[in-house]
CSV table of C-alpha atoms in Angstrom, one decimal:
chain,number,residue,atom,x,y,z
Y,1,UNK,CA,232.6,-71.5,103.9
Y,2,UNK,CA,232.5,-70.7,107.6
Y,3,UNK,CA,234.2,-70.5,110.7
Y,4,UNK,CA,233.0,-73.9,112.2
Y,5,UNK,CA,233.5,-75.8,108.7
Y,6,UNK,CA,236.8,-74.8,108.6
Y,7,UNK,CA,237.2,-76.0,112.0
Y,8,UNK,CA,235.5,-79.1,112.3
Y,9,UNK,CA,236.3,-79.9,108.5
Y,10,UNK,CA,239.9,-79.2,109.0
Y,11,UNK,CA,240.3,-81.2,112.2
Y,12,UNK,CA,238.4,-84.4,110.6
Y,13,UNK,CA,241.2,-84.0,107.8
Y,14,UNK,CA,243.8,-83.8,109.8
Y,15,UNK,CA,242.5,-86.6,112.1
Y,16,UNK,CA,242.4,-88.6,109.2
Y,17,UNK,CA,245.8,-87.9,108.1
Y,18,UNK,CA,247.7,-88.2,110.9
Y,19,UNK,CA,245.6,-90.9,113.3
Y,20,UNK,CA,244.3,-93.3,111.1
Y,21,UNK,CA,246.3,-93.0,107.7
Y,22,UNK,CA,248.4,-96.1,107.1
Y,23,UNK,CA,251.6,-94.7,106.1
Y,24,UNK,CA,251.4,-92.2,109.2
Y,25,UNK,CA,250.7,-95.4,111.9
Y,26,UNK,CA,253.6,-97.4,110.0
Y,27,UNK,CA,255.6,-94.7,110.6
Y,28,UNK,CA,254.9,-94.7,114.1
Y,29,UNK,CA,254.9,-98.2,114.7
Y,30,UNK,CA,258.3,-98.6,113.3
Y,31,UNK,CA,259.9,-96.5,115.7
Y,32,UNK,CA,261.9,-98.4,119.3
Y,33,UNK,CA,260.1,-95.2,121.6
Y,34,UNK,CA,256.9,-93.1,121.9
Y,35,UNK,CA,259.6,-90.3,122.0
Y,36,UNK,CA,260.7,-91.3,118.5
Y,37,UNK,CA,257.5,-91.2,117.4
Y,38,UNK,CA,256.7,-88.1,118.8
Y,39,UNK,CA,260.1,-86.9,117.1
Y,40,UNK,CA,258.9,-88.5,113.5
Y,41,UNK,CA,255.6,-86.3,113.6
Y,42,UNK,CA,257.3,-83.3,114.0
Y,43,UNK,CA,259.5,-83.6,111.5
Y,44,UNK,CA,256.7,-84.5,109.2
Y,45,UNK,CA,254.7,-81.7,110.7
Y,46,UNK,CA,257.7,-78.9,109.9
Y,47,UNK,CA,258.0,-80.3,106.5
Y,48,UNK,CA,254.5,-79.7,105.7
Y,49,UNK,CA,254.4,-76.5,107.1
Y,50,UNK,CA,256.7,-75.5,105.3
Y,51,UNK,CA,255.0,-76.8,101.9
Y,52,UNK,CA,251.9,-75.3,102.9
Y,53,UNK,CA,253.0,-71.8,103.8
Y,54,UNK,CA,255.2,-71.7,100.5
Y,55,UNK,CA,252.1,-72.7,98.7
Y,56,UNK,CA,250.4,-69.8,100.1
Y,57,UNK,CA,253.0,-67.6,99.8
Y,58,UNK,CA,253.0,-68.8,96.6
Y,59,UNK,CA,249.5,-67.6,95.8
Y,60,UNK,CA,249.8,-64.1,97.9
Y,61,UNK,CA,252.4,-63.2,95.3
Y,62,UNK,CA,250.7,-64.4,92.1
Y,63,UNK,CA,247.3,-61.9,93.8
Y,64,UNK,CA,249.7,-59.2,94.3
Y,65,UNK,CA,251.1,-59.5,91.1
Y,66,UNK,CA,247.5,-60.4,89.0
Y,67,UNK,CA,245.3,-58.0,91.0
Y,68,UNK,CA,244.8,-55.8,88.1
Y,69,UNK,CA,244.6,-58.6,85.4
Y,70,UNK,CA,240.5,-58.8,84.2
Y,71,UNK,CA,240.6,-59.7,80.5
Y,72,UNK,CA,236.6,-59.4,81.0
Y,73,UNK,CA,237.0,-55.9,82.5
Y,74,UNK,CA,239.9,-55.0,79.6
Y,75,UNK,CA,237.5,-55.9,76.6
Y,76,UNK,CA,239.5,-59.5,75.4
């Protein structure tokens, strides 16, 4: 992995799932205002954030915690 494919990867992705995903332009569609719409990605984009940051947290604590844990190293 690099830099770029992170960045260009990740921005395809989130291109994808955002602009052209059907459930995302339904969503978008259904609202009366562009402001509404505007309001209904950012309430989807908090509520990912949040997933995605306690997913990570998530794993930061299970390192922290399994750093030490080889079973190759300890012989089993």
């Amino acid at each position: 992995y690099t830099f770029w494919t992170f960045v260009v990867g990740g921005t395809l992705v989130w291109l994808s799932m955002y602009g052209v995903n059907q459930a995302q332009v339904q969503r978008y569609v259904a609202c009366r205002t562009e402001k509404q719409a505007k309001l209904a990605l950012l309430i989807n984009q908090l509520g990912l954030f949040l997933i995605v940051f306690s997913a990570a947290g998530c794993g930061i604590i299970m390192f922290t915690i399994y750093v030490d844990c080889d079973p190759l190293l300890a012989g089993r």
